[in-house]
Amino acid sequence: MAQPGTLQVAVVGTGKMGADHVRRIQEVVSGATVTAVVDVDAERAKAVADRVDGCTAYTDPTAAMAAADVDAVLIASPGPAHEAALLAAFEHDLPVLCEKPLTPDAASALRVMEAEQRLGRRRVQVGFMRRYDAEYMRLKALLETGQLGRPLMLHNRHRNVASPPGWHSEMLINDSVVHEMDVTRWLLGQEITAVTVLRPTPSANAPDGVQDPQFVVFETDGGAVVDVEIFVNCGFGYQVQAEVVCERGTARIGDGHAMVTNMAGRWGGTIAQDFVERFADAYDREVQAWVDATRRGEVTGPSVWDGYAVAAVCEAGVRALTEGGRVEVELAERPALYR
Amino acid sequence: MAQPGTLQVAVVGTGKMGADHVRRIQEVVSGATVTAVVDVDAERAKAVADRVDGCTAYTDPTAAMAAADVDAVLIASPGPAHEAALLAAFEHDLPVLCEKPLTPDAASALRVMEAEQRLGRRRVQVGFMRRYDAEYMRLKALLETGQLGRPLMLHNRHRNVASPPGWHSEMLINDSVVHEMDVTRWLLGQEITAVTVLRPTPSANAPDGVQDPQFVVFETDGGAVVDVEIFVNCGFGYQVQAEVVCERGTARIGDGHAMVTNMAGRWGGTIAQDFVERFADAYDREVQAWVDATRRGEVTGPSVWDGYAVAAVCEAGVRALTEGGRVEVELAERPALYR
Amino acid sequence: MAQPGTLQVAVVGTGKMGADHVRRIQEVVSGATVTAVVDVDAERAKAVADRVDGCTAYTDPTAAMAAADVDAVLIASPGPAHEAALLAAFEHDLPVLCEKPLTPDAASALRVMEAEQRLGRRRVQVGFMRRYDAEYMRLKALLETGQLGRPLMLHNRHRNVASPPGWHSEMLINDSVVHEMDVTRWLLGQEITAVTVLRPTPSANAPDGVQDPQFVVFETDGGAVVDVEIFVNCGFGYQVQAEVVCERGTARIGDGHAMVTNMAGRWGGTIAQDFVERFADAYDREVQAWVDATRRGEVTGPSVWDGYAVAAVCEAGVRALTEGGRVEVELAERPALYR
Amino acid sequence: MAQPGTLQVAVVGTGKMGADHVRRIQEVVSGATVTAVVDVDAERAKAVADRVDGCTAYTDPTAAMAAADVDAVLIASPGPAHEAALLAAFEHDLPVLCEKPLTPDAASALRVMEAEQRLGRRRVQVGFMRRYDAEYMRLKALLETGQLGRPLMLHNRHRNVASPPGWHSEMLINDSVVHEMDVTRWLLGQEITAVTVLRPTPSANAPDGVQDPQFVVFETDGGAVVDVEIFVNCGFGYQVQAEVVCERGTARIGDGHAMVTNMAGRWGGTIAQDFVERFADAYDREVQAWVDATRRGEVTGPSVWDGYAVAAVCEAGVRALTEGGRVEVELAERPALYR
């Protein structure tokens, strides 16, 4: 229990997600403190920094990373800013927790991967936080026991009450199904090789011109078939479910059956209304895992390779959505660092 | 309650299914009795007839249908014998309950459909017995209330413990998924327009050369997307589940949660081991519904059109399985009799 | 399958329950027909008889039982009329299905029991229909396998939406908990030796002066402790649940989880609203079992002893309710006929 | 987020529970650190202290409480040592988290309560950690909305795989049902006024002479009836369930249905095997809540009054177990400090 001293973290980006990570590190997570926050909006950075003892506000990530009281970086800025921030962190040799997406496309992710390889060791944990959800962890653990046999199929449901203003059809792939891409790769230990997107008649509750729901099918290099229902205007709740079908049995998570009521002719329970309610614990566990590993001098969790591979699958998914048919995924060879 | 006299039924085919229908009519169903059984195997017919008071054994269906004590026909012979038996029943103007498949292919189904049209009224109820399962009936009733909005997707699971000897890959489409084809058409009130079959790596428990499981996708003329997991060597039980995803909610049947135990570190319950356990009530209800309608002088339930349409989807499904890719379904125009 | 001819049944009492049994025998059950109905209200008897081919209306049960076309009697008249009707049936040596309660009190039940003993063989099946419910049957079957070990406790919930007009506190014992008395004796194979009734503050939804809910505790001669929540104005549905706690595990029925919906922020399903919805199948199975046994020349199911023992427990229960404290049950010795 | 500095905690007692709290404060909880550990076993204290940077080992609680680097005390020593430790903490004016039981009997709890009253303000949070379990919290929150109406009954199940060596019948009341006593008081906001203990025939798996299971009934000053099944050698798992029955509906927690598998003829999931698995989060949340409140200068959570009232109910429960019948609970008047 005698870990090295408190980890001093710079949080880059103080929007909704970044500010929540600051709160998490200060109030929930053990062994870390926020000593720097960075935002191009100086006022917003200052407002967040003022609420934390001994925390300095910056507008330039590089300046924060150069500070003596910064040991590690959490990147929560918009996706297009990630590449520069990651490369800066590499220069200062700082461990990074980088929110997803690693970068907005496969090409830029590849550049980050090459830069990390030049360092010769992993520095980055990518923020695919579902790997830290207690239910997914239990599912993964069960698969690893082998008692169900080899996985053959994976059925996923991903439902949101309503899409935020401005959402368009491709965001269902890039911002929602992206989670199932990582989950598929992580749970099955296989890469996705092809994507097909089917387009049901859109719901009357979908904004004009938005293809919602979509039904997405992945094929993997291990011969598994994976389907994802993505429905971001389902109206009734936030629901993430997964069922793995193996040779000798199946396992399902996400029913969310914590409290059961009998009332007014119905039995049942409430459905979470957003990802905070459903996945708050996963975010807490993700950041705690990163802090703990970093204090031990290790890098664990989703890697830059995972961020790159998912970006490549997203690109195939968007093509399958817009052009129709089955689109194959093209992946670079997996470098030794990530094996 | 003053229905006309007891319905006198000829059962054609005394194999496992036919013999079970004889038992059902004698011991379970109200208002009918078996007065004739028919089988090309004279001994088997006699053995069954001997167990029923006042029941005559025949080897020729036409002879049975001509008997004075026969009011109606239940066809449970092998599929290739159905067309001739149906046409004979039409000649004797007898109402028919015909086990699925109506006939083995779309062309022969079309001939039966044309013959029935010449009669100018429906005579045949086709044995798609899932329409008589209490859970499917409840699901259909819920959809018809409209409270969930329009259906957009339908997810199906269809699992058997093990396939019988001699099963091959096409039988997963023709003998198993055939049920989901009818269920899809009936629940959604839409025709299937295209079929795609994905092929996961076969389970180690599938017989050599059998593509099991398969993941089948239907598109419908109402713009719905339907998926079916068919897995006939899943090992753990017989399980039929369906979830309809509508604009404002979803509904799921088939969990089968009748009795819950806590035992040896696990909570849960037993899974049915075969379709008799899961669907016995549906068979009882199907035959009772046919007897009741017939005694009222009506024909209800799945029609020859339903039998034909499903045969056409099966043909497309087998092509999708063997040739790969998406195969469109070609249907004749729907005759007035079946609208 | 060559059973003797159709059983000809006289139904005594054509109120709601009697009329429903007439419908059941005519339309649902196989192998029986109603040839006589009896009611002190001649018009009501005639109205029911007119709906059934070949059925005669009577006002005197004895006259009906003397008719040549009556093989068996189903008694569904009010409880106080049961004793006379049972004794009349004994005189005509007719098999009887007698709705619960056998008779209104233990003393009269004892007289019926003595009369049946003088016949030297069982003639009566008492209408404790929960023994024919598929879920209770499954629970009983599991207990009999012995895999859970010896039963130690039994928890019961019995909830009605609202009590009918005129219900008073003792009816919760005599008309509702009476079912759990029989269930306890049948599931555990033990007699009830003492009853305690606890009185929570009545619900605001209970009629003035009615003690609802009640919490009833049984002790048995096998050392088990049984509790029953009876709540007849619960407002939300009709719900009957039971959990047996054994040495190595527990088993629970009555969750009623047939169809699960996601809708408007909630997952779950509907709760039955009355006993017809919950137990219709049990009534069908009960009457079919009685018809089948009678046609085989047998008497099975709950016996006059069961009817008597439950009456004795009811008397103890009412005393426990009105006087407070723990009341012991006094039972006559069990005659050889019922061992 | 600018909370005062890190809370410096002395942990009194370094047995299993105390050592786990040290780990919790160091590795899980935010905002606190262990600076002192106390144990009469000097070696054990030193072993624990050595694993924490800057932590001193003591054998005398008073010495630890006098140390300059101690802001707060967590008492996890055996129950008989609590009174002295609490009074010492009062002298040093230190806030305390005291593991349950507050003290071993009502008389000593009363003395602690009087001492705290002399201080004129609350200093103690008692370790009834179920109040910090997410499911119980959800149940409490639902009750507080009032949508179910007033609570009338509360059904509890409390099952352990096997009792530790040396357990005797009274420990089922004092160490197990003690939790349901606090839960009842907290959920319903009512005091327990009488206790009855029923004694089923003990399970063959209970140690010789131990009355296991027991069925305990509470009555409350709000007119509610509460039952508790306590079964500490159930064999199959650790299971804590509660169902509140209110005027308009019921709510149940503890089903524990996180992951559902289909396997080998059964659907279902695993049952927790001990309280650590079931309640680890509750312990984490309890200690975090104490740290957060203490840093804000507040005392929240279960009070000394709660500890005293539960001790009084335990004494009544043990009498009900050993003497039989219904035993009334005698409580002192509730002091103003705890209203």
mmCIF file of C-alpha atoms in Angstrom, chain C residues 150 152-153 155 157 159 196 198-205 212-215 217-219 222-225 227 229-231 233-236 239 241 243 245-250 252 255 257, chain D residues 150 152-153 155 157 159 196 198-205 212-215 217-219 222-225 227 229-231 233-236 239 241 243 245-250 252 255 257:
data_model
loop_
_atom_site.group_PDB
_atom_site.id
_atom_site.type_symbol
_atom_site.label_atom_id
_atom_site.label_comp_id
_atom_site.label_asym_id
_atom_site.label_seq_id
_atom_site.Cartn_x
_atom_site.Cartn_y
_atom_site.Cartn_z
ATOM 1 C CA ARG C 150 -36.036 -30.871 3.025
ATOM 2 C CA LEU C 152 -37.894 -25.510 6.017
ATOM 3 C CA MET C 153 -39.919 -22.412 5.172
ATOM 4 C CA HIS C 155 -43.124 -17.649 1.840
ATOM 5 C CA ARG C 157 -47.777 -13.519 -1.396
ATOM 6 C CA ARG C 159 -52.619 -9.978 -3.666
ATOM 7 C CA THR C 196 -50.848 -16.641 14.080
ATOM 8 C CA LEU C 198 -50.484 -10.205 12.516
ATOM 9 C CA ARG C 199 -52.399 -7.045 11.754
ATOM 10 C CA PRO C 200 -50.518 -4.213 10.046
ATOM 11 C CA THR C 201 -52.230 -0.829 10.056
ATOM 12 C CA PRO C 202 -54.871 -1.260 7.337
ATOM 13 C CA SER C 203 -54.263 0.320 3.954
ATOM 14 C CA ALA C 204 -56.101 3.570 3.232
ATOM 15 C CA ASN C 205 -57.552 1.677 0.270
ATOM 16 C CA ASP C 212 -56.316 -5.568 5.081
ATOM 17 C CA PRO C 213 -53.499 -6.563 4.699
ATOM 18 C CA GLN C 214 -52.922 -9.406 7.144
ATOM 19 C CA PHE C 215 -49.719 -11.334 7.725
ATOM 20 C CA VAL C 217 -47.938 -17.495 9.974
ATOM 21 C CA PHE C 218 -48.483 -21.266 9.952
ATOM 22 C CA GLU C 219 -46.485 -23.875 11.850
ATOM 23 C CA GLY C 222 -43.074 -31.318 10.044
ATOM 24 C CA GLY C 223 -41.457 -28.319 11.727
ATOM 25 C CA ALA C 224 -41.813 -25.885 8.837
ATOM 26 C CA VAL C 225 -42.690 -22.208 9.236
ATOM 27 C CA ASP C 227 -45.876 -17.067 6.087
ATOM 28 C CA GLU C 229 -49.050 -11.958 3.017
ATOM 29 C CA ILE C 230 -52.711 -11.507 2.132
ATOM 30 C CA PHE C 231 -53.530 -8.088 0.687
ATOM 31 C CA ASN C 233 -56.828 -4.182 -1.920
ATOM 32 C CA CYS C 234 -53.271 -3.820 -3.207
ATOM 33 C CA GLY C 235 -54.502 -1.834 -6.175
ATOM 34 C CA PHE C 236 -51.903 -2.946 -8.710
ATOM 35 C CA GLN C 239 -50.426 -11.729 -7.845
ATOM 36 C CA GLN C 241 -46.217 -16.017 -5.470
ATOM 37 C CA GLU C 243 -40.973 -19.416 -2.455
ATOM 38 C CA VAL C 245 -36.757 -22.467 1.238
ATOM 39 C CA CYS C 246 -35.094 -25.857 1.572
ATOM 40 C CA GLU C 247 -31.899 -27.064 3.136
ATOM 41 C CA ARG C 248 -29.858 -26.629 -0.041
ATOM 42 C CA GLY C 249 -31.708 -24.011 -2.061
ATOM 43 C CA THR C 250 -34.924 -22.184 -2.749
ATOM 44 C CA ARG C 252 -39.912 -19.365 -6.405
ATOM 45 C CA ASP C 255 -43.194 -13.752 -11.064
ATOM 46 C CA HIS C 257 -42.554 -12.604 -16.532
ATOM 47 C CA ARG D 150 -47.447 4.360 3.019
ATOM 48 C CA LEU D 152 -47.397 -1.584 5.430
ATOM 49 C CA MET D 153 -45.062 -4.591 5.377
ATOM 50 C CA HIS D 155 -40.214 -8.822 3.759
ATOM 51 C CA ARG D 157 -34.285 -12.514 3.207
ATOM 52 C CA ARG D 159 -28.847 -15.878 3.645
ATOM 53 C CA THR D 196 -41.233 -12.643 17.718
ATOM 54 C CA LEU D 198 -40.185 -18.630 15.053
ATOM 55 C CA ARG D 199 -38.010 -21.700 14.986
ATOM 56 C CA PRO D 200 -38.310 -24.024 11.984
ATOM 57 C CA THR D 201 -36.729 -27.443 12.351
ATOM 58 C CA PRO D 202 -33.019 -26.670 11.893
ATOM 59 C CA SER D 203 -31.386 -27.533 8.590
ATOM 60 C CA ALA D 204 -29.287 -30.667 8.484
ATOM 61 C CA ASN D 205 -26.481 -28.352 7.400
ATOM 62 C CA ASP D 212 -30.801 -22.126 11.830
ATOM 63 C CA PRO D 213 -32.897 -20.888 10.029
ATOM 64 C CA GLN D 214 -34.987 -18.536 12.144
ATOM 65 C CA PHE D 215 -38.021 -16.550 11.069
ATOM 66 C CA VAL D 217 -41.177 -10.830 12.954
ATOM 67 C CA PHE D 218 -40.972 -7.168 13.992
ATOM 68 C CA GLU D 219 -43.856 -4.848 14.787
ATOM 69 C CA GLY D 222 -46.005 3.006 12.766
ATOM 70 C CA GLY D 223 -48.116 -0.156 12.551
ATOM 71 C CA ALA D 224 -45.942 -1.992 10.026
ATOM 72 C CA VAL D 225 -45.241 -5.744 10.167
ATOM 73 C CA ASP D 227 -40.489 -10.374 8.601
ATOM 74 C CA GLU D 229 -35.791 -14.989 7.122
ATOM 75 C CA ILE D 230 -32.323 -15.510 8.512
ATOM 76 C CA PHE D 231 -30.575 -18.626 7.217
ATOM 77 C CA ASN D 233 -26.138 -22.166 6.399
ATOM 78 C CA CYS D 234 -28.206 -22.042 3.208
ATOM 79 C CA GLY D 235 -25.340 -23.477 1.221
ATOM 80 C CA PHE D 236 -25.982 -21.747 -2.084
ATOM 81 C CA GLN D 239 -28.231 -13.217 -0.581
ATOM 82 C CA GLN D 241 -33.276 -9.199 -0.402
ATOM 83 C CA GLU D 243 -39.490 -6.113 -0.531
ATOM 84 C CA VAL D 245 -45.266 -3.564 0.430
ATOM 85 C CA CYS D 246 -47.013 -0.218 0.367
ATOM 86 C CA GLU D 247 -50.598 0.886 -0.088
ATOM 87 C CA ARG D 248 -50.313 1.194 -3.855
ATOM 88 C CA GLY D 249 -47.447 -1.069 -4.852
ATOM 89 C CA THR D 250 -44.342 -2.956 -3.826
ATOM 90 C CA ARG D 252 -37.993 -5.325 -4.257
ATOM 91 C CA ASP D 255 -32.243 -10.138 -6.997
ATOM 92 C CA HIS D 257 -29.425 -10.156 -11.868
#
